[in-house]
Short mmCIF file of N, CA and C in Angstrom, two decimals:
data_model
loop_
_atom_site.label_atom_id
_atom_site.label_comp_id
_atom_site.label_asym_id
_atom_site.label_seq_id
_atom_site.Cartn_x
_atom_site.Cartn_y
_atom_site.Cartn_z
N UNK A 1 169.09 -99.11 321.99
CA UNK A 1 167.83 -98.56 321.56
C UNK A 1 168.10 -97.31 320.73
N UNK A 2 167.49 -97.25 319.56
CA UNK A 2 167.60 -96.05 318.73
C UNK A 2 166.39 -95.18 318.99
N UNK A 3 166.42 -93.98 318.48
CA UNK A 3 165.35 -93.04 318.76
C UNK A 3 164.73 -92.52 317.48
N UNK A 4 163.44 -92.25 317.53
CA UNK A 4 162.72 -91.62 316.43
C UNK A 4 163.00 -90.12 316.52
N UNK A 5 163.93 -89.64 315.70
CA UNK A 5 164.40 -88.26 315.83
C UNK A 5 163.31 -87.24 315.57
N UNK A 6 162.43 -87.48 314.62
CA UNK A 6 161.39 -86.51 314.33
C UNK A 6 160.51 -86.25 315.55
N UNK A 7 160.19 -87.29 316.29
CA UNK A 7 159.33 -87.16 317.45
C UNK A 7 160.11 -86.64 318.65
N UNK A 8 161.29 -87.20 318.89
CA UNK A 8 162.04 -86.90 320.11
C UNK A 8 162.61 -85.49 320.15
N UNK A 9 162.98 -84.90 319.03
CA UNK A 9 163.60 -83.58 319.05
C UNK A 9 162.61 -82.51 319.51
N UNK A 10 161.33 -82.71 319.25
CA UNK A 10 160.33 -81.74 319.68
C UNK A 10 160.25 -81.63 321.20
N UNK A 11 160.53 -82.74 321.88
CA UNK A 11 160.41 -82.79 323.34
C UNK A 11 161.74 -82.58 324.05
N UNK A 12 162.80 -82.31 323.31
CA UNK A 12 164.14 -82.25 323.86
C UNK A 12 164.55 -80.82 324.22
N UNK A 13 165.34 -80.69 325.25
CA UNK A 13 165.96 -79.41 325.61
C UNK A 13 166.60 -78.81 324.37
N UNK A 14 166.47 -77.50 324.13
CA UNK A 14 167.00 -76.89 322.90
C UNK A 14 168.50 -77.13 322.67
N UNK A 15 169.31 -77.12 323.73
CA UNK A 15 170.74 -77.36 323.56
C UNK A 15 171.01 -78.79 323.11
N UNK A 16 170.27 -79.75 323.68
CA UNK A 16 170.45 -81.14 323.27
C UNK A 16 169.92 -81.35 321.86
N UNK A 17 168.81 -80.71 321.52
CA UNK A 17 168.26 -80.82 320.17
C UNK A 17 169.25 -80.27 319.15
N UNK A 18 169.93 -79.17 319.49
CA UNK A 18 170.93 -78.60 318.60
C UNK A 18 172.09 -79.58 318.38
N UNK A 19 172.51 -80.25 319.43
CA UNK A 19 173.60 -81.21 319.35
C UNK A 19 173.20 -82.42 318.50
N UNK A 20 172.02 -82.97 318.75
CA UNK A 20 171.52 -84.09 317.96
C UNK A 20 171.36 -83.67 316.50
N UNK A 21 170.88 -82.46 316.29
CA UNK A 21 170.72 -81.95 314.93
C UNK A 21 172.04 -81.85 314.19
N UNK A 22 173.09 -81.41 314.89
CA UNK A 22 174.41 -81.30 314.26
C UNK A 22 174.92 -82.66 313.82
N UNK A 23 174.78 -83.66 314.67
CA UNK A 23 175.23 -85.02 314.31
C UNK A 23 174.36 -85.58 313.18
N UNK A 24 173.07 -85.32 313.24
CA UNK A 24 172.17 -85.82 312.20
C UNK A 24 172.47 -85.21 310.85
N UNK A 25 172.68 -83.90 310.81
CA UNK A 25 173.01 -83.24 309.55
C UNK A 25 174.32 -83.78 308.98
N UNK A 26 175.30 -84.00 309.83
CA UNK A 26 176.59 -84.52 309.37
C UNK A 26 176.45 -85.92 308.79
N UNK A 27 175.74 -86.79 309.47
CA UNK A 27 175.62 -88.17 308.98
C UNK A 27 174.81 -88.22 307.69
N UNK A 28 173.80 -87.37 307.56
CA UNK A 28 173.01 -87.33 306.33
C UNK A 28 173.86 -86.80 305.17
N UNK A 29 174.66 -85.79 305.43
CA UNK A 29 175.44 -85.15 304.37
C UNK A 29 176.70 -85.93 303.99
N UNK A 30 177.33 -86.61 304.93
CA UNK A 30 178.66 -87.15 304.68
C UNK A 30 178.82 -88.65 304.82
N UNK A 31 177.85 -89.35 305.38
CA UNK A 31 177.97 -90.81 305.52
C UNK A 31 177.81 -91.44 304.14
N UNK A 32 178.88 -91.99 303.62
CA UNK A 32 178.88 -92.57 302.29
C UNK A 32 179.36 -94.02 302.36
N UNK A 33 178.54 -94.92 301.88
CA UNK A 33 178.93 -96.33 301.86
C UNK A 33 179.16 -96.87 303.25
N UNK A 34 180.06 -97.85 303.34
CA UNK A 34 180.33 -98.50 304.61
C UNK A 34 181.47 -97.86 305.39
N UNK A 35 182.19 -96.91 304.80
CA UNK A 35 183.36 -96.34 305.46
C UNK A 35 183.01 -95.39 306.59
N UNK A 36 181.91 -94.67 306.46
CA UNK A 36 181.49 -93.68 307.46
C UNK A 36 180.00 -93.84 307.67
N UNK A 37 179.60 -94.42 308.80
CA UNK A 37 178.20 -94.74 309.04
C UNK A 37 177.63 -94.14 310.32
N UNK A 38 178.47 -93.48 311.10
CA UNK A 38 178.03 -92.87 312.35
C UNK A 38 178.68 -91.50 312.48
N UNK A 39 177.88 -90.50 312.85
CA UNK A 39 178.40 -89.16 313.14
C UNK A 39 178.25 -88.90 314.63
N UNK A 40 179.12 -88.05 315.13
CA UNK A 40 179.08 -87.68 316.54
C UNK A 40 179.18 -86.17 316.64
N UNK A 41 178.49 -85.61 317.61
CA UNK A 41 178.62 -84.19 317.93
C UNK A 41 178.82 -84.08 319.44
N UNK A 42 179.74 -83.19 319.82
CA UNK A 42 180.00 -82.95 321.24
C UNK A 42 180.01 -81.45 321.48
N UNK A 43 179.58 -81.08 322.66
CA UNK A 43 179.60 -79.67 323.06
C UNK A 43 180.66 -79.51 324.14
N UNK A 44 181.43 -78.41 324.03
CA UNK A 44 182.41 -78.14 325.07
C UNK A 44 181.85 -77.13 326.05
N UNK A 45 182.59 -76.88 327.11
CA UNK A 45 182.13 -76.00 328.19
C UNK A 45 181.82 -74.59 327.68
N UNK A 46 182.49 -74.17 326.59
CA UNK A 46 182.25 -72.84 326.02
C UNK A 46 181.05 -72.80 325.06
N UNK A 47 180.41 -73.95 324.83
CA UNK A 47 179.24 -74.00 323.95
C UNK A 47 179.55 -74.37 322.52
N UNK A 48 180.83 -74.53 322.18
CA UNK A 48 181.18 -74.93 320.81
C UNK A 48 180.73 -76.35 320.55
N UNK A 49 180.33 -76.62 319.31
CA UNK A 49 179.98 -77.98 318.89
C UNK A 49 181.06 -78.48 317.96
N UNK A 50 181.59 -79.66 318.27
CA UNK A 50 182.63 -80.31 317.48
C UNK A 50 182.03 -81.60 316.95
N UNK A 51 182.31 -81.92 315.69
CA UNK A 51 181.73 -83.13 315.09
C UNK A 51 182.81 -84.05 314.52
N UNK A 52 182.42 -85.29 314.27
CA UNK A 52 183.30 -86.25 313.64
C UNK A 52 182.52 -87.42 313.09
N UNK A 53 183.15 -88.16 312.19
CA UNK A 53 182.57 -89.37 311.61
C UNK A 53 183.45 -90.56 311.97
N UNK A 54 182.83 -91.72 312.13
CA UNK A 54 183.62 -92.92 312.34
C UNK A 54 184.45 -93.23 311.10
N UNK A 55 185.47 -94.05 311.27
CA UNK A 55 186.31 -94.48 310.15
C UNK A 55 186.34 -96.01 310.19
N UNK A 56 185.49 -96.63 309.39
CA UNK A 56 185.44 -98.09 309.38
C UNK A 56 186.59 -98.65 308.54
N UNK A 57 187.21 -99.69 309.06
CA UNK A 57 188.21 -100.45 308.32
C UNK A 57 188.19 -101.86 308.88
N UNK A 58 188.44 -102.84 308.03
CA UNK A 58 188.34 -104.22 308.49
C UNK A 58 189.33 -104.54 309.61
N UNK A 59 190.38 -103.76 309.76
CA UNK A 59 191.32 -103.99 310.86
C UNK A 59 190.88 -103.30 312.14
N UNK A 60 189.78 -102.64 312.07
CA UNK A 60 189.30 -101.84 313.19
C UNK A 60 189.42 -100.38 312.81
N UNK A 61 188.85 -99.55 313.55
CA UNK A 61 188.93 -98.13 313.24
C UNK A 61 188.25 -97.36 314.34
N UNK A 62 188.52 -96.07 314.39
CA UNK A 62 187.92 -95.29 315.47
C UNK A 62 186.43 -95.04 315.24
N UNK A 63 185.70 -95.15 316.33
CA UNK A 63 184.29 -94.79 316.33
C UNK A 63 184.18 -93.27 316.20
N UNK A 64 182.98 -92.81 315.87
CA UNK A 64 182.75 -91.38 315.69
C UNK A 64 183.06 -90.60 316.97
N UNK A 65 182.78 -91.19 318.13
CA UNK A 65 183.07 -90.51 319.40
C UNK A 65 184.56 -90.25 319.55
N UNK A 66 185.38 -91.23 319.19
CA UNK A 66 186.83 -91.06 319.33
C UNK A 66 187.37 -90.06 318.32
N UNK A 67 186.84 -90.08 317.10
CA UNK A 67 187.25 -89.09 316.10
C UNK A 67 186.89 -87.69 316.61
N UNK A 68 185.74 -87.55 317.20
CA UNK A 68 185.29 -86.26 317.71
C UNK A 68 186.18 -85.78 318.86
N UNK A 69 186.61 -86.67 319.72
CA UNK A 69 187.53 -86.29 320.80
C UNK A 69 188.83 -85.73 320.21
N UNK A 70 189.35 -86.38 319.18
CA UNK A 70 190.55 -85.88 318.52
C UNK A 70 190.33 -84.55 317.83
N UNK A 71 189.17 -84.41 317.15
CA UNK A 71 188.85 -83.15 316.48
C UNK A 71 188.70 -82.03 317.51
N UNK A 72 188.14 -82.34 318.66
CA UNK A 72 187.99 -81.35 319.72
C UNK A 72 189.36 -80.89 320.21
N UNK A 73 190.25 -81.83 320.43
CA UNK A 73 191.60 -81.47 320.89
C UNK A 73 192.30 -80.61 319.84
N UNK A 74 192.06 -80.90 318.58
CA UNK A 74 192.71 -80.15 317.50
C UNK A 74 192.31 -78.68 317.48
N UNK A 75 191.14 -78.36 318.04
CA UNK A 75 190.71 -76.96 318.09
C UNK A 75 190.75 -76.40 319.51
N UNK A 76 191.41 -77.13 320.41
CA UNK A 76 191.58 -76.64 321.77
C UNK A 76 190.38 -76.80 322.67
N UNK A 77 189.47 -77.71 322.32
CA UNK A 77 188.29 -77.97 323.15
C UNK A 77 188.57 -79.19 324.01
N UNK A 78 189.04 -78.96 325.23
CA UNK A 78 189.45 -80.07 326.10
C UNK A 78 188.45 -80.38 327.20
N UNK A 79 187.36 -79.66 327.26
CA UNK A 79 186.38 -79.87 328.33
C UNK A 79 185.01 -80.14 327.72
N UNK A 80 184.82 -81.35 327.19
CA UNK A 80 183.54 -81.71 326.58
C UNK A 80 182.52 -82.00 327.66
N UNK A 81 181.29 -81.53 327.44
CA UNK A 81 180.24 -81.68 328.45
C UNK A 81 179.12 -82.63 328.03
N UNK A 82 178.87 -82.73 326.73
CA UNK A 82 177.78 -83.56 326.22
C UNK A 82 178.18 -84.14 324.88
N UNK A 83 177.73 -85.36 324.62
CA UNK A 83 178.07 -86.03 323.37
C UNK A 83 176.88 -86.86 322.89
N UNK A 84 176.76 -86.99 321.56
CA UNK A 84 175.72 -87.83 320.97
C UNK A 84 176.24 -88.43 319.68
N UNK A 85 175.84 -89.65 319.39
CA UNK A 85 176.16 -90.32 318.13
C UNK A 85 174.86 -90.64 317.41
N UNK A 86 174.89 -90.46 316.07
CA UNK A 86 173.71 -90.72 315.24
C UNK A 86 174.13 -91.60 314.08
N UNK A 87 173.38 -92.66 313.84
CA UNK A 87 173.69 -93.60 312.77
C UNK A 87 173.10 -93.19 311.44
N UNK A 88 173.75 -93.65 310.36
CA UNK A 88 173.26 -93.37 309.01
C UNK A 88 172.01 -94.20 308.73
N UNK A 89 171.42 -93.94 307.58
CA UNK A 89 170.26 -94.68 307.11
C UNK A 89 169.08 -94.64 308.08
N UNK A 90 168.94 -93.50 308.76
CA UNK A 90 167.79 -93.31 309.64
C UNK A 90 167.82 -94.10 310.93
N UNK A 91 169.01 -94.57 311.35
CA UNK A 91 169.09 -95.38 312.58
C UNK A 91 168.93 -94.56 313.85
N UNK A 92 169.03 -93.25 313.76
CA UNK A 92 168.81 -92.40 314.92
C UNK A 92 169.97 -92.39 315.89
N UNK A 93 169.68 -91.93 317.11
CA UNK A 93 170.69 -91.83 318.16
C UNK A 93 171.11 -93.23 318.59
N UNK A 94 172.43 -93.41 318.67
CA UNK A 94 173.01 -94.70 319.05
C UNK A 94 173.79 -94.54 320.35
N UNK A 95 173.70 -95.52 321.25
CA UNK A 95 174.53 -95.45 322.45
C UNK A 95 175.98 -95.77 322.09
N UNK A 96 176.94 -95.25 322.86
CA UNK A 96 178.33 -95.56 322.56
C UNK A 96 178.65 -97.02 322.86
N UNK A 97 179.62 -97.55 322.12
CA UNK A 97 180.09 -98.91 322.39
C UNK A 97 180.86 -98.93 323.71
N UNK A 98 181.23 -100.09 324.17
CA UNK A 98 181.95 -100.23 325.43
C UNK A 98 183.27 -99.48 325.45
N UNK A 99 184.03 -99.58 324.36
CA UNK A 99 185.33 -98.89 324.31
C UNK A 99 185.11 -97.38 324.42
N UNK A 100 184.14 -96.86 323.69
CA UNK A 100 183.89 -95.41 323.74
C UNK A 100 183.40 -94.98 325.11
N UNK A 101 182.58 -95.78 325.75
CA UNK A 101 182.12 -95.46 327.10
C UNK A 101 183.32 -95.31 328.04
N UNK A 102 184.25 -96.26 327.94
CA UNK A 102 185.43 -96.22 328.81
C UNK A 102 186.30 -95.00 328.50
N UNK A 103 186.53 -94.72 327.22
CA UNK A 103 187.34 -93.56 326.84
C UNK A 103 186.67 -92.27 327.30
N UNK A 104 185.38 -92.15 327.08
CA UNK A 104 184.66 -90.96 327.53
C UNK A 104 184.79 -90.78 329.04
N UNK A 105 184.66 -91.86 329.79
CA UNK A 105 184.80 -91.78 331.25
C UNK A 105 186.21 -91.36 331.64
N UNK A 106 187.21 -91.93 330.97
CA UNK A 106 188.60 -91.61 331.30
C UNK A 106 188.95 -90.16 330.98
N UNK A 107 188.51 -89.67 329.84
CA UNK A 107 188.85 -88.31 329.41
C UNK A 107 187.95 -87.25 330.03
N UNK A 108 186.67 -87.58 330.15
CA UNK A 108 185.67 -86.59 330.58
C UNK A 108 184.72 -87.24 331.60
N UNK A 109 185.17 -87.45 332.83
CA UNK A 109 184.35 -88.19 333.81
C UNK A 109 182.99 -87.57 334.11
N UNK A 110 182.80 -86.31 333.76
CA UNK A 110 181.50 -85.65 334.03
C UNK A 110 180.67 -85.46 332.77
N UNK A 111 181.09 -86.00 331.65
CA UNK A 111 180.36 -85.81 330.39
C UNK A 111 179.00 -86.50 330.46
N UNK A 112 178.03 -85.92 329.79
CA UNK A 112 176.72 -86.54 329.64
C UNK A 112 176.60 -87.07 328.22
N UNK A 113 175.94 -88.22 328.08
CA UNK A 113 175.79 -88.90 326.80
C UNK A 113 174.31 -88.95 326.47
N UNK A 114 173.94 -88.50 325.28
CA UNK A 114 172.55 -88.56 324.86
C UNK A 114 172.25 -89.97 324.37
N UNK A 115 171.23 -90.57 324.95
CA UNK A 115 170.83 -91.94 324.59
C UNK A 115 169.32 -91.98 324.41
N UNK A 116 168.87 -93.00 323.68
CA UNK A 116 167.44 -93.23 323.53
C UNK A 116 166.96 -94.11 324.67
N UNK A 117 165.84 -93.73 325.26
CA UNK A 117 165.22 -94.52 326.33
C UNK A 117 163.78 -94.80 325.94
N UNK A 118 163.09 -95.54 326.78
CA UNK A 118 161.68 -95.82 326.53
C UNK A 118 160.87 -94.52 326.49
N UNK A 119 161.37 -93.49 327.18
CA UNK A 119 160.66 -92.22 327.26
C UNK A 119 161.20 -91.18 326.29
N UNK A 120 162.06 -91.59 325.36
CA UNK A 120 162.63 -90.65 324.40
C UNK A 120 164.10 -90.41 324.69
N UNK A 121 164.65 -89.39 324.06
CA UNK A 121 166.05 -89.06 324.24
C UNK A 121 166.27 -88.37 325.57
N UNK A 122 167.41 -88.68 326.19
CA UNK A 122 167.81 -87.95 327.39
C UNK A 122 169.32 -88.04 327.54
N UNK A 123 169.88 -87.08 328.23
CA UNK A 123 171.32 -87.06 328.51
C UNK A 123 171.55 -87.68 329.88
N UNK A 124 172.46 -88.64 329.92
CA UNK A 124 172.79 -89.32 331.18
C UNK A 124 174.30 -89.20 331.43
N UNK A 125 174.70 -89.16 332.70
CA UNK A 125 176.13 -89.16 332.99
C UNK A 125 176.77 -90.44 332.46
N UNK A 126 177.97 -90.31 331.90
CA UNK A 126 178.65 -91.48 331.34
C UNK A 126 178.81 -92.58 332.41
N UNK A 127 178.93 -92.21 333.65
CA UNK A 127 179.07 -93.21 334.73
C UNK A 127 177.86 -94.15 334.79
N UNK A 128 176.67 -93.64 334.40
CA UNK A 128 175.48 -94.50 334.40
C UNK A 128 175.59 -95.60 333.34
N UNK A 129 176.36 -95.34 332.29
CA UNK A 129 176.53 -96.33 331.23
C UNK A 129 177.60 -97.35 331.58
N UNK A 130 178.39 -97.07 332.61
CA UNK A 130 179.45 -97.97 333.08
C UNK A 130 179.42 -98.02 334.60
N UNK A 131 178.42 -98.67 335.19
CA UNK A 131 178.26 -98.61 336.64
C UNK A 131 179.41 -99.23 337.43
N UNK A 132 180.12 -100.16 336.87
CA UNK A 132 181.22 -100.80 337.59
C UNK A 132 182.51 -100.64 336.81
N UNK A 133 182.72 -99.45 336.27
CA UNK A 133 183.83 -99.20 335.36
C UNK A 133 185.17 -99.19 336.07
N UNK A 134 186.18 -99.60 335.32
CA UNK A 134 187.56 -99.42 335.73
C UNK A 134 187.90 -97.96 335.51
N UNK A 135 188.50 -97.33 336.50
CA UNK A 135 188.91 -95.94 336.35
C UNK A 135 190.42 -95.87 336.47
N UNK A 136 191.07 -95.60 335.32
CA UNK A 136 192.53 -95.55 335.30
C UNK A 136 193.06 -94.33 336.05
N UNK A 137 192.32 -93.24 336.00
CA UNK A 137 192.68 -92.03 336.73
C UNK A 137 191.44 -91.59 337.49
N UNK A 138 191.43 -91.78 338.81
CA UNK A 138 190.23 -91.39 339.56
C UNK A 138 189.92 -89.92 339.38
N UNK A 139 188.65 -89.61 339.40
CA UNK A 139 188.20 -88.23 339.28
C UNK A 139 188.43 -87.55 340.62
N UNK A 140 189.60 -86.95 340.77
CA UNK A 140 189.98 -86.37 342.06
C UNK A 140 189.59 -84.90 342.18
N UNK A 141 188.92 -84.39 341.18
CA UNK A 141 188.57 -82.97 341.21
C UNK A 141 187.45 -82.67 342.19
N UNK A 142 186.79 -83.69 342.70
CA UNK A 142 185.70 -83.47 343.62
C UNK A 142 184.42 -83.14 342.89
N UNK A 143 183.43 -82.65 343.63
CA UNK A 143 182.15 -82.33 343.00
C UNK A 143 182.28 -81.22 341.97
N UNK A 144 181.44 -81.27 340.98
CA UNK A 144 181.42 -80.25 339.94
C UNK A 144 180.84 -78.98 340.55
N UNK A 145 181.64 -77.88 340.57
CA UNK A 145 181.15 -76.64 341.19
C UNK A 145 179.96 -76.02 340.47
N UNK A 146 179.71 -76.40 339.22
CA UNK A 146 178.56 -75.84 338.48
C UNK A 146 177.30 -76.66 338.66
N UNK A 147 177.40 -77.80 339.35
CA UNK A 147 176.25 -78.68 339.57
C UNK A 147 175.46 -78.17 340.78
N UNK A 148 174.19 -77.79 340.57
CA UNK A 148 173.40 -77.24 341.69
C UNK A 148 173.00 -78.30 342.71
N UNK A 149 173.18 -79.56 342.41
CA UNK A 149 172.75 -80.63 343.34
C UNK A 149 173.57 -80.74 344.57
#
């Protein structure tokens, strides 16, 4: 499900709106032709926003989420907390593909992913997108100490 960004951003938490806005601005400015059609923005624990574009190639290529993970590592951002992907040509917020869901879970088991729902955009734990996921490295850190629940 994609989202109507003009409507949904008004009702979104300001931090999430900023993240969606960053991905949207990138895809509008830099998505050219078929090579780059999805932008991703992620926020790290320090509040920095890191962005990336997918790299399409007929042999396969990294999705925008994977490019963003690499870009984050390149600037020392190893603790991503929230991620969103936005498609070119007005497609809005896109959910991650299966491979990206698994990679996000493996690298950042507590990350939240912005997705479009019947009620608009919302951030959900990546585990909700993979309810029966294979976990190559169990999340042994225990509960998140910053989670008030």
